Amino acid sequence: MKHLFVLSQFICIALLTYFGRVFAIDVVMLVQVAAIILGIWAVKSVGENNWSVYPTPNEHSTISNNGAYKYVRHPMYTALVFFFLPVALRANGLFSWTIYGVLVFTLILKIVFEERQLITKHPNYADFKKKTKKRLIPFVW
């Protein structure tokens, strides 16, 4: 299952990148810059052994609750959602919006799957969920 999530995610990213304008000097570029900063912050916040493209915890993983992880439980996914939103906006077609929707849906399914894995491996993840209530977007979900 974990391979399907990653495959779907990367196919969506590849299609959006190929058919859309990933980088352009426009107003929505600021969203992408913020997403890049968030992504870097998330990687630095989570620690060396705690991140993977797969939605399963690494063997020696721990729960990170500092930095970006104080605000949402999956800030790397948040960065992806907001980085590719301007790509869909620039293309503004049914195809790009469909692919973007599939990407967001895949990430949501991946989050649900990943959280089940985390709670199994790290029982203290339940405490983290109480402190950091939102999964993807602060104040929303």
PDB file of C-alpha atoms in Angstrom:
ATOM      1  CA  MET A   1       0.000   0.000   0.000  1.00  0.00           C
ATOM      2  CA  LYS A   2       2.772   2.423   0.922  1.00  0.00           C
ATOM      3  CA  HIS A   3       4.259   2.035  -2.558  1.00  0.00           C
ATOM      4  CA  LEU A   4       0.944   3.018  -4.180  1.00  0.00           C
ATOM      5  CA  PHE A   5       0.773   6.232  -2.160  1.00  0.00           C
ATOM      6  CA  VAL A   6       4.296   7.222  -3.164  1.00  0.00           C
ATOM      7  CA  LEU A   7       3.752   6.223  -6.807  1.00  0.00           C
ATOM      8  CA  SER A   8       0.518   8.224  -7.031  1.00  0.00           C
ATOM      9  CA  GLN A   9       2.152  11.222  -5.343  1.00  0.00           C
ATOM     10  CA  PHE A  10       5.131  11.228  -7.709  1.00  0.00           C
ATOM     11  CA  ILE A  11       3.011  10.681 -10.829  1.00  0.00           C
ATOM     12  CA  CYS A  12       0.873  13.695  -9.887  1.00  0.00           C
ATOM     13  CA  ILE A  13       3.966  15.798  -9.212  1.00  0.00           C
ATOM     14  CA  ALA A  14       5.521  14.709 -12.520  1.00  0.00           C
ATOM     15  CA  LEU A  15       2.344  15.496 -14.495  1.00  0.00           C
ATOM     16  CA  LEU A  16       1.895  18.898 -12.853  1.00  0.00           C
ATOM     17  CA  THR A  17       5.556  19.683 -13.468  1.00  0.00           C
ATOM     18  CA  TYR A  18       5.468  18.539 -17.095  1.00  0.00           C
ATOM     19  CA  PHE A  19       2.198  20.168 -18.138  1.00  0.00           C
ATOM     20  CA  GLY A  20       2.241  23.215 -15.881  1.00  0.00           C
ATOM     21  CA  ARG A  21       4.517  26.147 -15.249  1.00  0.00           C
ATOM     22  CA  VAL A  22       6.256  25.276 -12.032  1.00  0.00           C
ATOM     23  CA  PHE A  23       8.154  28.541 -11.772  1.00  0.00           C
ATOM     24  CA  ALA A  24       6.972  31.920 -12.948  1.00  0.00           C
ATOM     25  CA  ILE A  25       7.399  35.448 -11.708  1.00  0.00           C
ATOM     26  CA  ASP A  26       3.885  36.247 -10.518  1.00  0.00           C
ATOM     27  CA  VAL A  27       1.943  36.895  -7.332  1.00  0.00           C
ATOM     28  CA  VAL A  28       1.352  33.228  -6.531  1.00  0.00           C
ATOM     29  CA  MET A  29       5.094  32.634  -6.658  1.00  0.00           C
ATOM     30  CA  LEU A  30       5.104  33.957  -3.076  1.00  0.00           C
ATOM     31  CA  VAL A  31       3.040  30.914  -2.064  1.00  0.00           C
ATOM     32  CA  GLN A  32       5.680  28.669  -3.605  1.00  0.00           C
ATOM     33  CA  VAL A  33       8.501  30.492  -1.850  1.00  0.00           C
ATOM     34  CA  ALA A  34       6.654  30.119   1.462  1.00  0.00           C
ATOM     35  CA  ALA A  35       6.115  26.417   0.691  1.00  0.00           C
ATOM     36  CA  ILE A  36       9.830  25.924   0.013  1.00  0.00           C
ATOM     37  CA  ILE A  37      10.716  27.656   3.286  1.00  0.00           C
ATOM     38  CA  LEU A  38       8.146  25.525   5.139  1.00  0.00           C
ATOM     39  CA  GLY A  39       9.516  22.353   3.532  1.00  0.00           C
ATOM     40  CA  ILE A  40      13.089  23.166   4.548  1.00  0.00           C
ATOM     41  CA  TRP A  41      11.931  24.085   8.063  1.00  0.00           C
ATOM     42  CA  ALA A  42       9.992  20.806   8.315  1.00  0.00           C
ATOM     43  CA  VAL A  43      12.986  18.707   7.240  1.00  0.00           C
ATOM     44  CA  LYS A  44      15.213  20.499   9.743  1.00  0.00           C
ATOM     45  CA  SER A  45      12.578  20.182  12.489  1.00  0.00           C
ATOM     46  CA  VAL A  46      11.944  16.470  12.098  1.00  0.00           C
ATOM     47  CA  GLY A  47      15.535  15.283  12.509  1.00  0.00           C
ATOM     48  CA  GLU A  48      17.785  13.059  10.448  1.00  0.00           C
ATOM     49  CA  ASN A  49      16.214   9.647  11.001  1.00  0.00           C
ATOM     50  CA  ASN A  50      12.560  10.659  11.025  1.00  0.00           C
ATOM     51  CA  TRP A  51      11.624  11.381   7.435  1.00  0.00           C
ATOM     52  CA  SER A  52      10.974   9.226   4.420  1.00  0.00           C
ATOM     53  CA  VAL A  53       8.848   9.386   1.285  1.00  0.00           C
ATOM     54  CA  TYR A  54       7.060   6.304   2.585  1.00  0.00           C
ATOM     55  CA  PRO A  55       4.228   6.681   5.108  1.00  0.00           C
ATOM     56  CA  THR A  56       5.810   4.259   7.565  1.00  0.00           C
ATOM     57  CA  PRO A  57       8.082   5.162  10.472  1.00  0.00           C
ATOM     58  CA  ASN A  58      11.778   4.380  10.126  1.00  0.00           C
ATOM     59  CA  GLU A  59      13.248   1.719  12.376  1.00  0.00           C
ATOM     60  CA  HIS A  60      14.822   4.130  14.876  1.00  0.00           C
ATOM     61  CA  SER A  61      12.368   6.985  14.425  1.00  0.00           C
ATOM     62  CA  THR A  62      11.083   9.273  17.151  1.00  0.00           C
ATOM     63  CA  ILE A  63       8.200  11.723  17.361  1.00  0.00           C
ATOM     64  CA  SER A  64       9.171  15.285  16.533  1.00  0.00           C
ATOM     65  CA  ASN A  65       7.066  18.006  18.108  1.00  0.00           C
ATOM     66  CA  ASN A  66       9.243  21.058  17.581  1.00  0.00           C
ATOM     67  CA  GLY A  67       9.632  23.616  14.815  1.00  0.00           C
ATOM     68  CA  ALA A  68       7.057  23.218  12.054  1.00  0.00           C
ATOM     69  CA  TYR A  69       5.604  20.211  13.866  1.00  0.00           C
ATOM     70  CA  LYS A  70       4.210  22.477  16.583  1.00  0.00           C
ATOM     71  CA  TYR A  71       1.660  23.809  14.077  1.00  0.00           C
ATOM     72  CA  VAL A  72       0.719  20.821  11.893  1.00  0.00           C
ATOM     73  CA  ARG A  73       1.503  17.131  12.137  1.00  0.00           C
ATOM     74  CA  HIS A  74       2.564  16.789   8.486  1.00  0.00           C
ATOM     75  CA  PRO A  75       4.244  20.042   7.399  1.00  0.00           C
ATOM     76  CA  MET A  76       6.168  18.390   4.544  1.00  0.00           C
ATOM     77  CA  TYR A  77       2.851  17.444   2.949  1.00  0.00           C
ATOM     78  CA  THR A  78       1.582  20.958   3.632  1.00  0.00           C
ATOM     79  CA  ALA A  79       4.583  22.302   1.737  1.00  0.00           C
ATOM     80  CA  LEU A  80       3.765  20.046  -1.240  1.00  0.00           C
ATOM     81  CA  VAL A  81       0.110  21.102  -1.271  1.00  0.00           C
ATOM     82  CA  PHE A  82       1.005  24.793  -1.278  1.00  0.00           C
ATOM     83  CA  PHE A  83       3.930  24.461  -3.686  1.00  0.00           C
ATOM     84  CA  PHE A  84       1.786  22.853  -6.391  1.00  0.00           C
ATOM     85  CA  LEU A  85      -1.319  25.006  -5.861  1.00  0.00           C
ATOM     86  CA  PRO A  86       0.156  27.861  -7.980  1.00  0.00           C
ATOM     87  CA  VAL A  87       1.024  25.351 -10.720  1.00  0.00           C
ATOM     88  CA  ALA A  88      -2.641  24.340 -10.923  1.00  0.00           C
ATOM     89  CA  LEU A  89      -3.700  27.996 -10.750  1.00  0.00           C
ATOM     90  CA  ARG A  90      -1.402  28.968 -13.621  1.00  0.00           C
ATOM     91  CA  ALA A  91      -2.592  26.131 -15.846  1.00  0.00           C
ATOM     92  CA  ASN A  92      -6.220  26.719 -14.786  1.00  0.00           C
ATOM     93  CA  GLY A  93      -7.611  23.790 -16.709  1.00  0.00           C
ATOM     94  CA  LEU A  94      -9.651  20.742 -15.862  1.00  0.00           C
ATOM     95  CA  PHE A  95      -6.652  18.438 -16.313  1.00  0.00           C
ATOM     96  CA  SER A  96      -4.377  20.379 -13.952  1.00  0.00           C
ATOM     97  CA  TRP A  97      -7.099  20.771 -11.327  1.00  0.00           C
ATOM     98  CA  THR A  98      -7.911  17.057 -11.543  1.00  0.00           C
ATOM     99  CA  ILE A  99      -4.279  16.073 -11.096  1.00  0.00           C
ATOM    100  CA  TYR A 100      -3.885  18.554  -8.249  1.00  0.00           C
ATOM    101  CA  GLY A 101      -7.021  17.120  -6.617  1.00  0.00           C
ATOM    102  CA  VAL A 102      -5.637  13.588  -6.961  1.00  0.00           C
ATOM    103  CA  LEU A 103      -2.373  14.782  -5.377  1.00  0.00           C
ATOM    104  CA  VAL A 104      -4.190  16.332  -2.391  1.00  0.00           C
ATOM    105  CA  PHE A 105      -6.451  13.268  -2.030  1.00  0.00           C
ATOM    106  CA  THR A 106      -3.401  10.976  -2.157  1.00  0.00           C
ATOM    107  CA  LEU A 107      -1.681  13.017   0.539  1.00  0.00           C
ATOM    108  CA  ILE A 108      -4.790  12.878   2.736  1.00  0.00           C
ATOM    109  CA  LEU A 109      -4.980   9.089   2.374  1.00  0.00           C
ATOM    110  CA  LYS A 110      -1.250   8.892   3.007  1.00  0.00           C
ATOM    111  CA  ILE A 111      -1.640  10.937   6.202  1.00  0.00           C
ATOM    112  CA  VAL A 112      -4.402   8.682   7.526  1.00  0.00           C
ATOM    113  CA  PHE A 113      -2.343   5.576   6.725  1.00  0.00           C
ATOM    114  CA  GLU A 114       0.833   7.083   8.195  1.00  0.00           C
ATOM    115  CA  GLU A 115      -0.868   8.101  11.423  1.00  0.00           C
ATOM    116  CA  ARG A 116      -2.105   4.539  11.934  1.00  0.00           C
ATOM    117  CA  GLN A 117       1.469   3.317  11.489  1.00  0.00           C
ATOM    118  CA  LEU A 118       2.825   5.963  13.859  1.00  0.00           C
ATOM    119  CA  ILE A 119       0.338   5.195  16.633  1.00  0.00           C
ATOM    120  CA  THR A 120       1.247   1.503  16.385  1.00  0.00           C
ATOM    121  CA  LYS A 121       5.003   2.131  16.567  1.00  0.00           C
ATOM    122  CA  HIS A 122       4.886   5.123  18.924  1.00  0.00           C
ATOM    123  CA  PRO A 123       2.063   5.025  21.501  1.00  0.00           C
ATOM    124  CA  ASN A 124       3.105   8.554  22.564  1.00  0.00           C
ATOM    125  CA  TYR A 125       1.910   9.770  19.146  1.00  0.00           C
ATOM    126  CA  ALA A 126      -1.544  10.031  20.734  1.00  0.00           C
ATOM    127  CA  ASP A 127      -0.188  12.742  23.064  1.00  0.00           C
ATOM    128  CA  PHE A 128       1.367  14.539  20.100  1.00  0.00           C
ATOM    129  CA  LYS A 129      -2.022  14.510  18.325  1.00  0.00           C
ATOM    130  CA  LYS A 130      -3.590  16.193  21.361  1.00  0.00           C
ATOM    131  CA  LYS A 131      -0.984  18.987  21.306  1.00  0.00           C
ATOM    132  CA  THR A 132      -0.785  19.431  17.540  1.00  0.00           C
ATOM    133  CA  LYS A 133      -4.410  19.078  16.538  1.00  0.00           C
ATOM    134  CA  LYS A 134      -4.265  19.903  12.820  1.00  0.00           C
ATOM    135  CA  ARG A 135      -2.855  17.437  10.333  1.00  0.00           C
ATOM    136  CA  LEU A 136      -2.202  19.493   7.205  1.00  0.00           C
ATOM    137  CA  ILE A 137      -3.427  23.084   7.337  1.00  0.00           C
ATOM    138  CA  PRO A 138      -3.299  25.160  10.540  1.00  0.00           C
ATOM    139  CA  PHE A 139      -6.751  26.053  11.931  1.00  0.00           C
ATOM    140  CA  VAL A 140      -8.449  23.921   9.222  1.00  0.00           C
ATOM    141  CA  TRP A 141      -7.535  20.202   9.164  1.00  0.00           C
TER     142      TRP A 141
END
